[in-house]
Short mmCIF file of C-alpha atoms in Angstrom, two decimals:
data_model
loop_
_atom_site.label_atom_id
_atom_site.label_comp_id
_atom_site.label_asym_id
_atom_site.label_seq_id
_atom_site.Cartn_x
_atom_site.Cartn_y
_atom_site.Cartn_z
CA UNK I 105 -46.17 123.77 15.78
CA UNK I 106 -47.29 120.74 13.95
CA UNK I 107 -50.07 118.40 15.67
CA UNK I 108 -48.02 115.63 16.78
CA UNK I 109 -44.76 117.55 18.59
CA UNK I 110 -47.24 119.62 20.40
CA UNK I 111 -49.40 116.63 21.39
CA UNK I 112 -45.91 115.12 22.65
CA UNK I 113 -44.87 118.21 24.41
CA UNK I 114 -48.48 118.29 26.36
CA UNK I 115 -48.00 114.30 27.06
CA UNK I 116 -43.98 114.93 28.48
CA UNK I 117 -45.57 118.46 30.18
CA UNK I 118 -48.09 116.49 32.16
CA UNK I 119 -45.51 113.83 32.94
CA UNK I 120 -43.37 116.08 34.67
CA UNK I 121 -45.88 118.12 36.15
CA UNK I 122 -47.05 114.28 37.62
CA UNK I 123 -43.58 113.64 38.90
CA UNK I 124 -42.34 116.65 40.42
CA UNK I 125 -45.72 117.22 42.53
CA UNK I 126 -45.26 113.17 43.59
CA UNK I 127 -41.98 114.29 44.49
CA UNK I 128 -42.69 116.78 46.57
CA UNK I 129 -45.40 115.30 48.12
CA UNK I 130 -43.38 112.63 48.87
CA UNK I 131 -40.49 114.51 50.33
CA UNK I 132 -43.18 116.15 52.68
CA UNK I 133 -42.77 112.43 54.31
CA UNK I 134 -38.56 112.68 54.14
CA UNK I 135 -35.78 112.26 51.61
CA UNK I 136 -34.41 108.56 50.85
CA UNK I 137 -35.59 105.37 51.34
CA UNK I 138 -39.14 104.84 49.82
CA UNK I 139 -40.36 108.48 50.75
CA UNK I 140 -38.63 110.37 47.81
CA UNK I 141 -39.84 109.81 44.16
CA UNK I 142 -36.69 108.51 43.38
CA UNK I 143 -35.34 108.01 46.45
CA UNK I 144 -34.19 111.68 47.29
CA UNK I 145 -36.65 113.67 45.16
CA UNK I 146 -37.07 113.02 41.23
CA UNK I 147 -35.37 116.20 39.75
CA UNK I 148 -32.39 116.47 41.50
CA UNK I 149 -31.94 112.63 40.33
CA UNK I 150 -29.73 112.82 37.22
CA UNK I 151 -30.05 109.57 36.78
CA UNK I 152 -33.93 109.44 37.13
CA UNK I 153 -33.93 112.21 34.07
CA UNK I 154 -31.61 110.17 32.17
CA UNK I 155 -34.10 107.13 33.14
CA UNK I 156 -37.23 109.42 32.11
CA UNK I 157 -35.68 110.44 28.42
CA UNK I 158 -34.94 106.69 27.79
CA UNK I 159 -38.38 106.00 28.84
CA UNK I 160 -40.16 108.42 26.47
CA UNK I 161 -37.37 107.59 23.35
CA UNK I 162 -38.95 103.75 23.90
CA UNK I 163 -42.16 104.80 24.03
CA UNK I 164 -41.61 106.70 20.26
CA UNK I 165 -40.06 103.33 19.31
CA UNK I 166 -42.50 101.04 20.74
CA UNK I 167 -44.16 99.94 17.12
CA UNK I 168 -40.68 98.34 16.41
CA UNK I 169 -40.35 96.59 19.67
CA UNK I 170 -41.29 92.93 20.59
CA UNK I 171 -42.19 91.16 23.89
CA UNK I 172 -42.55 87.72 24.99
CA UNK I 173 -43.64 87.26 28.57
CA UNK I 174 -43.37 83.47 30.36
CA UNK I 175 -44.67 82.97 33.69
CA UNK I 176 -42.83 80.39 35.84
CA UNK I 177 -44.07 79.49 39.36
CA UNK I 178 -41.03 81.20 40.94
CA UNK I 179 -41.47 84.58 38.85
CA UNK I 180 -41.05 85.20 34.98
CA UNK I 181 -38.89 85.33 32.33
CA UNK I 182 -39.09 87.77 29.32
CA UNK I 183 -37.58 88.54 25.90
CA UNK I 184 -37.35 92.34 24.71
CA UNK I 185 -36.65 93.04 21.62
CA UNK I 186 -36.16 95.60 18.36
CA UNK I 187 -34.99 94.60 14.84
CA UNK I 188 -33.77 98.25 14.92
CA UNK I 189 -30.22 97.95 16.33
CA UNK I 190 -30.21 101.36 18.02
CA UNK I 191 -33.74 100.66 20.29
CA UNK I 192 -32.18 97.32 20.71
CA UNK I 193 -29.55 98.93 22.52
CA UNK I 194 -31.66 101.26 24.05
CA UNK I 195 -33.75 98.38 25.49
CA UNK I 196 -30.56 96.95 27.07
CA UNK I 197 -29.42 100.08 28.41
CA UNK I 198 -33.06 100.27 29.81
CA UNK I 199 -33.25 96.87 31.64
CA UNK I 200 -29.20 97.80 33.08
CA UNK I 201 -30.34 100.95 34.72
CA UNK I 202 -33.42 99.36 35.96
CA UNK I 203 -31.88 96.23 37.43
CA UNK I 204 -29.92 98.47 39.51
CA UNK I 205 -32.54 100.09 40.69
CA UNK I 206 -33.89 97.20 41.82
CA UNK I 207 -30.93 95.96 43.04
CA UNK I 208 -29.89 99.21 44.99
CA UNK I 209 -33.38 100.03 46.10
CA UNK I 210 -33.66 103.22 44.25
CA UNK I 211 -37.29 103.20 43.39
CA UNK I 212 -39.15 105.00 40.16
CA UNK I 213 -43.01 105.62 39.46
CA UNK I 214 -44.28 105.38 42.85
CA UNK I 215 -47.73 106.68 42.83
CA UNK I 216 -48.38 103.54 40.50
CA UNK I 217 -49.57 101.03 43.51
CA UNK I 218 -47.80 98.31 41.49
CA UNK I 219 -44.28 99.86 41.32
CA UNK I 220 -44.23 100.64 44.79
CA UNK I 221 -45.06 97.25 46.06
CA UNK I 222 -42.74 95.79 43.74
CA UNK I 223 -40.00 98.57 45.23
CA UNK I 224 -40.67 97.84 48.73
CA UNK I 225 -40.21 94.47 48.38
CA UNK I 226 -37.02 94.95 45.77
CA UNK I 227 -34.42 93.40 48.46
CA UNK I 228 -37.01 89.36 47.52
CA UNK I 229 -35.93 90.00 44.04
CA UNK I 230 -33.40 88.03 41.99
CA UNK I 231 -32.97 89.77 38.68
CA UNK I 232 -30.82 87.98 36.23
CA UNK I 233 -30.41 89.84 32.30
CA UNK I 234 -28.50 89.19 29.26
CA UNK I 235 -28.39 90.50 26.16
CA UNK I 236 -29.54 89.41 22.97
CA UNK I 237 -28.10 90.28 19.65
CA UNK I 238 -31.76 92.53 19.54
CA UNK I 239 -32.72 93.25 22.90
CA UNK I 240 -32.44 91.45 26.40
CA UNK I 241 -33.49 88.10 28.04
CA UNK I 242 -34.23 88.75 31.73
CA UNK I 243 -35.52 86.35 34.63
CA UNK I 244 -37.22 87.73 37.83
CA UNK I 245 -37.57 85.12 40.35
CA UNK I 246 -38.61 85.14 44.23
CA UNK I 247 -38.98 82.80 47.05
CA UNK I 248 -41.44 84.80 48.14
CA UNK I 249 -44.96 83.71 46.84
CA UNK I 250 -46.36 87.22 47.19
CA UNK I 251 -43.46 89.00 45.18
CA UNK I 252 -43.88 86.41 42.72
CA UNK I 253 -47.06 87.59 41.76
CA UNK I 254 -45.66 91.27 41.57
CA UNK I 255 -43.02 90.52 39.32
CA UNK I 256 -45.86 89.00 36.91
CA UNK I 257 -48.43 91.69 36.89
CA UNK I 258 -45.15 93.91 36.73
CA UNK I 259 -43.94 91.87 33.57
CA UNK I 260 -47.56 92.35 31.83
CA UNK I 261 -47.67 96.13 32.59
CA UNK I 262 -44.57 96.85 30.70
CA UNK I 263 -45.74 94.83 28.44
CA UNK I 264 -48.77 96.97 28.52
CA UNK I 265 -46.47 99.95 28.14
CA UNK I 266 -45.27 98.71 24.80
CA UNK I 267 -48.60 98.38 23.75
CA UNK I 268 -50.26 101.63 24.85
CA UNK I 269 -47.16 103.65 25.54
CA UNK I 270 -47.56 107.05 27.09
CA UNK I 271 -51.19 106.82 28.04
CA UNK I 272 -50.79 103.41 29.72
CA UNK I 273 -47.80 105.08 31.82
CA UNK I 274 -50.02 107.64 33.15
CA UNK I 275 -52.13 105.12 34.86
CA UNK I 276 -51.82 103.34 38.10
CA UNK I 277 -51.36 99.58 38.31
CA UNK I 278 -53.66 97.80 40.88
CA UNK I 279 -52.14 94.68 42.81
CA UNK I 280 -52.66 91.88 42.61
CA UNK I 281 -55.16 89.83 44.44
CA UNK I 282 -52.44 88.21 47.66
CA UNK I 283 -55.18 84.96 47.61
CA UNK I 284 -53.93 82.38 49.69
CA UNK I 285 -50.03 82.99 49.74
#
């Protein structure tokens, strides 16, 4: 086996082994709501897989993908995007499943501090996206000075995906500092 598929198959190996111990870990505290890994257990999410193979065919992609991040004092807004047309669609595809998981409280990646924060507090979130002829345009906003402040750090850790890919999705996410809000 050549040097780079087995060093992927270790990486996706370790994912998995990650997720399906967080899951049931998690399920040791109930199914649904904010106690599964994906809201009822990671692996019986077909969705979540789905969610997990786009993940990993971005992260192969990632050289070809561009990101523009721009705070505003009620959230951010940020441009995705891939001069290849097929990870440009894959980016939109990405951003449509995860809007809806924001918007139906179906929450990914929650050992990272960051993403469950950001998942508890999913219901403060307005999530607008649309698509541009390489990629998507999305704006996160809150009324919510604390949740603003999420959806920025959140904003510079994908960003921070697409510059580090795998190994920088293996990490947990601090929050950040609440200060005076």
């Amino acid at each position: 086996m050549r040097a780079p598929l087995r060093a992927f198959l270790v990486a996706l190996t370790a994912v998995l082994t990650v997720a399906a111990g967080a899951a049931l870990v998690a399920q040791g505290r109930g199914r649904g709501g904010m106690g599964g890994m994906m809201g009822g257990g990671m692996m019986g999410d077909e969705a979540a897989q789905a969610d997990m193979a786009l993940f990993h065919e971005l992260f192969a992609a990632r050289e070809t993908i561009t990101r523009q991040v721009t705070p505003r004092a009620d959230g951010v807004e940020t441009v995705t995007e891939s001069s290849d047309p097929a990870v440009a669609k894959k980016i939109q595809t990405h951003v449509e499943a995860m809007s809806a998981r924001v918007r139906e409280a179906r929450p990914i990646h929650l050992r990272d501090p960051l993403f469950r924060e950001v998942f508890a507090n999913a219901e403060k979130i307005a999530l607008r996206a649309e698509a541009t002829p390489n990629g998507v345009r999305v704006v996160e906003t809150s009324a919510d000075p604390w949740v603003v402040k999420l959806i920025q750090a959140h904003a510079e850790v994908v960003s921070a995906f697409i510059r580090n890919g795998q190994a920088e999705a293996m990490k947990n996410h601090p929050l950040p500092d609440r200060g005076g809000d």
